[in-house]
Amino acid sequence: MRTFLASLVLAGTVLSAQAADAPATVQGAWARPIVAGQQSSGAYMTITAREPLTLLGGESPAAGIVEIHQMKMEGDIMKMRAAADLPLAPGKPLQLGPGGYHFMLMDLQAPFKAGTQIPFTLRFRDAKGKVSTLRLSVPVQAAAPRESRQ
Ligand SMILES: [Cu+2]
């Protein structure tokens, strides 16, 4: 637990310098708190690429498994399934939210409590095949931050 907390503090430091040369910017990130017995959570955010990118996925020390998921209607049933890599067009925000694409966090390493933050790293591939990462500190809260609501 102590190492987990230490990494939270570090991630906060990195976030304050969301690098000007990063391949993408992220706004309105949040992750849902869990209730007792719940094994998974969702993380949501809006990602805007500065150059043509492919979002390969995410990872977090707070979750053993992170997958990109997509909510989709099949007949009249809303279903969730793993999505493939997502292309990002420069300047065109990709919204990951509760009703569409989202990061599914499973095998949680600690309870997600409102008011805490989880370190989260995004992985991208550029047009030349070079892989880069962007580190975030994602607040755990019950609803989307106001600026990202529509
Ligand atoms: Cu999901």
PDB file of C-alpha atoms and ligand atoms in Angstrom:
ATOM      1  CA  MET A   1       0.000   0.000   0.000  1.00  0.00           C
ATOM      2  CA  ARG A   2       2.818   2.374   0.821  1.00  0.00           C
ATOM      3  CA  THR A   3       4.393   2.002  -2.644  1.00  0.00           C
ATOM      4  CA  PHE A   4       1.004   2.503  -4.218  1.00  0.00           C
ATOM      5  CA  LEU A   5       0.551   5.829  -2.432  1.00  0.00           C
ATOM      6  CA  ALA A   6       4.078   6.912  -3.296  1.00  0.00           C
ATOM      7  CA  SER A   7       3.420   6.324  -6.972  1.00  0.00           C
ATOM      8  CA  LEU A   8       0.245   8.403  -6.723  1.00  0.00           C
ATOM      9  CA  VAL A   9       2.232  11.393  -5.521  1.00  0.00           C
ATOM     10  CA  LEU A  10       4.759  10.961  -8.326  1.00  0.00           C
ATOM     11  CA  ALA A  11       2.070  10.751 -10.983  1.00  0.00           C
ATOM     12  CA  GLY A  12       0.578  14.014  -9.782  1.00  0.00           C
ATOM     13  CA  THR A  13       3.914  15.703 -10.342  1.00  0.00           C
ATOM     14  CA  VAL A  14       4.184  14.366 -13.862  1.00  0.00           C
ATOM     15  CA  LEU A  15       0.673  15.495 -14.722  1.00  0.00           C
ATOM     16  CA  SER A  16       1.342  19.128 -13.892  1.00  0.00           C
ATOM     17  CA  ALA A  17       3.810  19.065 -16.769  1.00  0.00           C
ATOM     18  CA  GLN A  18       1.567  17.555 -19.435  1.00  0.00           C
ATOM     19  CA  ALA A  19       4.392  18.003 -21.867  1.00  0.00           C
ATOM     20  CA  ALA A  20       4.085  20.503 -24.685  1.00  0.00           C
ATOM     21  CA  ASP A  21       5.822  18.004 -26.945  1.00  0.00           C
ATOM     22  CA  ALA A  22       3.501  15.114 -26.010  1.00  0.00           C
ATOM     23  CA  PRO A  23       1.821  13.570 -29.063  1.00  0.00           C
ATOM     24  CA  ALA A  24      -1.635  14.158 -27.593  1.00  0.00           C
ATOM     25  CA  THR A  25      -3.494  16.105 -24.924  1.00  0.00           C
ATOM     26  CA  VAL A  26      -6.054  14.727 -22.510  1.00  0.00           C
ATOM     27  CA  GLN A  27      -8.964  16.561 -20.948  1.00  0.00           C
ATOM     28  CA  GLY A  28     -11.669  15.734 -18.440  1.00  0.00           C
ATOM     29  CA  ALA A  29     -10.219  12.419 -17.303  1.00  0.00           C
ATOM     30  CA  TRP A  30     -12.014  10.581 -14.520  1.00  0.00           C
ATOM     31  CA  ALA A  31     -12.490   7.068 -13.217  1.00  0.00           C
ATOM     32  CA  ARG A  32     -15.509   5.697 -11.462  1.00  0.00           C
ATOM     33  CA  PRO A  33     -15.372   4.784  -7.776  1.00  0.00           C
ATOM     34  CA  ILE A  34     -16.316   1.203  -6.968  1.00  0.00           C
ATOM     35  CA  VAL A  35     -18.697  -0.145  -4.374  1.00  0.00           C
ATOM     36  CA  ALA A  36     -17.785  -3.080  -2.122  1.00  0.00           C
ATOM     37  CA  GLY A  37     -17.481  -6.316  -4.035  1.00  0.00           C
ATOM     38  CA  GLN A  38     -17.047  -4.641  -7.408  1.00  0.00           C
ATOM     39  CA  GLN A  39     -14.038  -5.913  -9.360  1.00  0.00           C
ATOM     40  CA  SER A  40     -13.800  -3.427 -12.174  1.00  0.00           C
ATOM     41  CA  SER A  41     -14.086   0.243 -12.979  1.00  0.00           C
ATOM     42  CA  GLY A  42     -14.137   2.475 -16.028  1.00  0.00           C
ATOM     43  CA  ALA A  43     -11.848   5.356 -16.951  1.00  0.00           C
ATOM     44  CA  TYR A  44     -13.030   8.109 -19.250  1.00  0.00           C
ATOM     45  CA  MET A  45     -11.361  11.056 -20.966  1.00  0.00           C
ATOM     46  CA  THR A  46     -11.154  13.082 -24.135  1.00  0.00           C
ATOM     47  CA  ILE A  47      -7.963  12.558 -26.137  1.00  0.00           C
ATOM     48  CA  THR A  48      -6.829  14.950 -28.852  1.00  0.00           C
ATOM     49  CA  ALA A  49      -3.862  13.969 -30.995  1.00  0.00           C
ATOM     50  CA  ARG A  50      -1.374  16.520 -32.358  1.00  0.00           C
ATOM     51  CA  GLU A  51      -0.377  14.199 -35.212  1.00  0.00           C
ATOM     52  CA  PRO A  52      -1.865  11.046 -36.737  1.00  0.00           C
ATOM     53  CA  LEU A  53      -1.774   8.471 -33.932  1.00  0.00           C
ATOM     54  CA  THR A  54      -3.152   5.119 -32.981  1.00  0.00           C
ATOM     55  CA  LEU A  55      -4.260   4.643 -29.391  1.00  0.00           C
ATOM     56  CA  LEU A  56      -2.842   1.254 -28.462  1.00  0.00           C
ATOM     57  CA  GLY A  57      -4.183   1.110 -24.931  1.00  0.00           C
ATOM     58  CA  GLY A  58      -3.593   2.126 -21.360  1.00  0.00           C
ATOM     59  CA  GLU A  59      -2.043   0.738 -18.231  1.00  0.00           C
ATOM     60  CA  SER A  60      -2.132   1.517 -14.543  1.00  0.00           C
ATOM     61  CA  PRO A  61      -0.469   0.144 -11.427  1.00  0.00           C
ATOM     62  CA  ALA A  62      -3.973   0.363  -9.917  1.00  0.00           C
ATOM     63  CA  ALA A  63      -5.364  -2.313 -12.229  1.00  0.00           C
ATOM     64  CA  GLY A  64      -3.946  -5.658 -13.373  1.00  0.00           C
ATOM     65  CA  ILE A  65      -5.794  -5.478 -16.676  1.00  0.00           C
ATOM     66  CA  VAL A  66      -6.726  -2.435 -18.749  1.00  0.00           C
ATOM     67  CA  GLU A  67      -8.660  -2.858 -21.984  1.00  0.00           C
ATOM     68  CA  ILE A  68     -10.250  -0.473 -24.464  1.00  0.00           C
ATOM     69  CA  HIS A  69     -13.936  -1.351 -24.531  1.00  0.00           C
ATOM     70  CA  GLN A  70     -16.836  -0.262 -26.626  1.00  0.00           C
ATOM     71  CA  MET A  71     -20.505  -0.150 -25.648  1.00  0.00           C
ATOM     72  CA  LYS A  72     -22.706  -1.098 -28.538  1.00  0.00           C
ATOM     73  CA  MET A  73     -26.359  -1.874 -29.080  1.00  0.00           C
ATOM     74  CA  GLU A  74     -26.913  -5.411 -30.296  1.00  0.00           C
ATOM     75  CA  GLY A  75     -30.596  -5.665 -31.082  1.00  0.00           C
ATOM     76  CA  ASP A  76     -32.040  -3.920 -28.044  1.00  0.00           C
ATOM     77  CA  ILE A  77     -29.335  -5.036 -25.629  1.00  0.00           C
ATOM     78  CA  MET A  78     -26.403  -2.792 -24.722  1.00  0.00           C
ATOM     79  CA  LYS A  79     -23.256  -4.880 -24.872  1.00  0.00           C
ATOM     80  CA  MET A  80     -19.660  -4.192 -23.989  1.00  0.00           C
ATOM     81  CA  ARG A  81     -16.728  -5.686 -25.817  1.00  0.00           C
ATOM     82  CA  ALA A  82     -13.030  -5.196 -26.263  1.00  0.00           C
ATOM     83  CA  ALA A  83     -12.187  -2.775 -29.058  1.00  0.00           C
ATOM     84  CA  ALA A  84      -9.172  -2.852 -31.343  1.00  0.00           C
ATOM     85  CA  ASP A  85      -6.610  -0.040 -31.491  1.00  0.00           C
ATOM     86  CA  LEU A  86      -8.273   3.314 -32.099  1.00  0.00           C
ATOM     87  CA  PRO A  87      -7.070   5.713 -34.800  1.00  0.00           C
ATOM     88  CA  LEU A  88      -6.835   9.373 -33.753  1.00  0.00           C
ATOM     89  CA  ALA A  89      -6.998  12.119 -36.355  1.00  0.00           C
ATOM     90  CA  PRO A  90      -4.983  15.248 -35.480  1.00  0.00           C
ATOM     91  CA  GLY A  91      -7.082  17.898 -33.769  1.00  0.00           C
ATOM     92  CA  LYS A  92     -10.183  15.721 -33.676  1.00  0.00           C
ATOM     93  CA  PRO A  93     -11.060  14.881 -30.051  1.00  0.00           C
ATOM     94  CA  LEU A  94     -11.864  11.262 -29.288  1.00  0.00           C
ATOM     95  CA  GLN A  95     -14.286  11.030 -26.408  1.00  0.00           C
ATOM     96  CA  LEU A  96     -14.177   8.024 -24.156  1.00  0.00           C
ATOM     97  CA  GLY A  97     -17.276   8.048 -21.979  1.00  0.00           C
ATOM     98  CA  PRO A  98     -19.656   5.750 -20.111  1.00  0.00           C
ATOM     99  CA  GLY A  99     -21.882   5.071 -23.146  1.00  0.00           C
ATOM    100  CA  GLY A 100     -19.221   4.478 -25.786  1.00  0.00           C
ATOM    101  CA  TYR A 101     -15.535   3.758 -25.857  1.00  0.00           C
ATOM    102  CA  HIS A 102     -13.931   3.516 -22.432  1.00  0.00           C
ATOM    103  CA  PHE A 103     -11.006   2.037 -20.607  1.00  0.00           C
ATOM    104  CA  MET A 104     -12.076  -0.993 -18.609  1.00  0.00           C
ATOM    105  CA  LEU A 105      -9.970  -1.459 -15.501  1.00  0.00           C
ATOM    106  CA  MET A 106     -10.053  -4.958 -14.069  1.00  0.00           C
ATOM    107  CA  ASP A 107      -8.183  -6.877 -11.382  1.00  0.00           C
ATOM    108  CA  LEU A 108      -8.090  -3.719  -9.259  1.00  0.00           C
ATOM    109  CA  GLN A 109      -5.117  -3.474  -6.913  1.00  0.00           C
ATOM    110  CA  ALA A 110      -6.833  -1.132  -4.444  1.00  0.00           C
ATOM    111  CA  PRO A 111     -10.389   0.114  -3.957  1.00  0.00           C
ATOM    112  CA  PHE A 112     -11.169   3.085  -6.188  1.00  0.00           C
ATOM    113  CA  LYS A 113     -12.368   5.732  -3.742  1.00  0.00           C
ATOM    114  CA  ALA A 114     -13.811   9.082  -4.706  1.00  0.00           C
ATOM    115  CA  GLY A 115     -11.327  11.862  -4.023  1.00  0.00           C
ATOM    116  CA  THR A 116      -8.231   9.782  -4.822  1.00  0.00           C
ATOM    117  CA  GLN A 117      -6.235   9.680  -8.046  1.00  0.00           C
ATOM    118  CA  ILE A 118      -4.917   6.780 -10.061  1.00  0.00           C
ATOM    119  CA  PRO A 119      -1.787   6.896 -12.197  1.00  0.00           C
ATOM    120  CA  PHE A 120      -2.638   5.995 -15.773  1.00  0.00           C
ATOM    121  CA  THR A 121      -0.409   5.740 -18.829  1.00  0.00           C
ATOM    122  CA  LEU A 122      -1.664   5.971 -22.400  1.00  0.00           C
ATOM    123  CA  ARG A 123       0.243   4.259 -25.187  1.00  0.00           C
ATOM    124  CA  PHE A 124       0.262   5.565 -28.753  1.00  0.00           C
ATOM    125  CA  ARG A 125       1.889   4.615 -32.044  1.00  0.00           C
ATOM    126  CA  ASP A 126       2.672   7.305 -34.581  1.00  0.00           C
ATOM    127  CA  ALA A 127       2.578   7.071 -38.383  1.00  0.00           C
ATOM    128  CA  LYS A 128       6.203   5.884 -38.453  1.00  0.00           C
ATOM    129  CA  GLY A 129       5.473   3.089 -35.991  1.00  0.00           C
ATOM    130  CA  LYS A 130       7.171   4.761 -33.041  1.00  0.00           C
ATOM    131  CA  VAL A 131       5.473   4.028 -29.719  1.00  0.00           C
ATOM    132  CA  SER A 132       5.147   6.787 -27.125  1.00  0.00           C
ATOM    133  CA  THR A 133       3.445   7.105 -23.768  1.00  0.00           C
ATOM    134  CA  LEU A 134       1.603   9.834 -21.902  1.00  0.00           C
ATOM    135  CA  ARG A 135       1.333   9.663 -18.132  1.00  0.00           C
ATOM    136  CA  LEU A 136      -1.755  10.957 -16.380  1.00  0.00           C
ATOM    137  CA  SER A 137      -3.149  11.182 -12.913  1.00  0.00           C
ATOM    138  CA  VAL A 138      -6.833  10.347 -13.157  1.00  0.00           C
ATOM    139  CA  PRO A 139      -9.206  11.563 -10.437  1.00  0.00           C
ATOM    140  CA  VAL A 140     -11.668   9.035  -9.049  1.00  0.00           C
ATOM    141  CA  GLN A 141     -15.076  10.694  -8.882  1.00  0.00           C
ATOM    142  CA  ALA A 142     -18.728   9.784  -9.280  1.00  0.00           C
ATOM    143  CA  ALA A 143     -19.354  11.824 -12.436  1.00  0.00           C
ATOM    144  CA  ALA A 144     -17.544  13.494 -15.309  1.00  0.00           C
ATOM    145  CA  PRO A 145     -15.743  16.770 -14.512  1.00  0.00           C
ATOM    146  CA  ARG A 146     -17.970  19.680 -15.404  1.00  0.00           C
ATOM    147  CA  GLU A 147     -15.905  20.999 -18.325  1.00  0.00           C
ATOM    148  CA  SER A 148     -16.184  17.713 -20.209  1.00  0.00           C
ATOM    149  CA  ARG A 149     -19.956  17.316 -19.827  1.00  0.00           C
ATOM    150  CA  GLN A 150     -22.084  18.028 -22.835  1.00  0.00           C
TER     151      GLN A 150
HETATM  152 CU    CU B   1     -16.022  -2.117 -20.354  1.00  0.00          CU
END
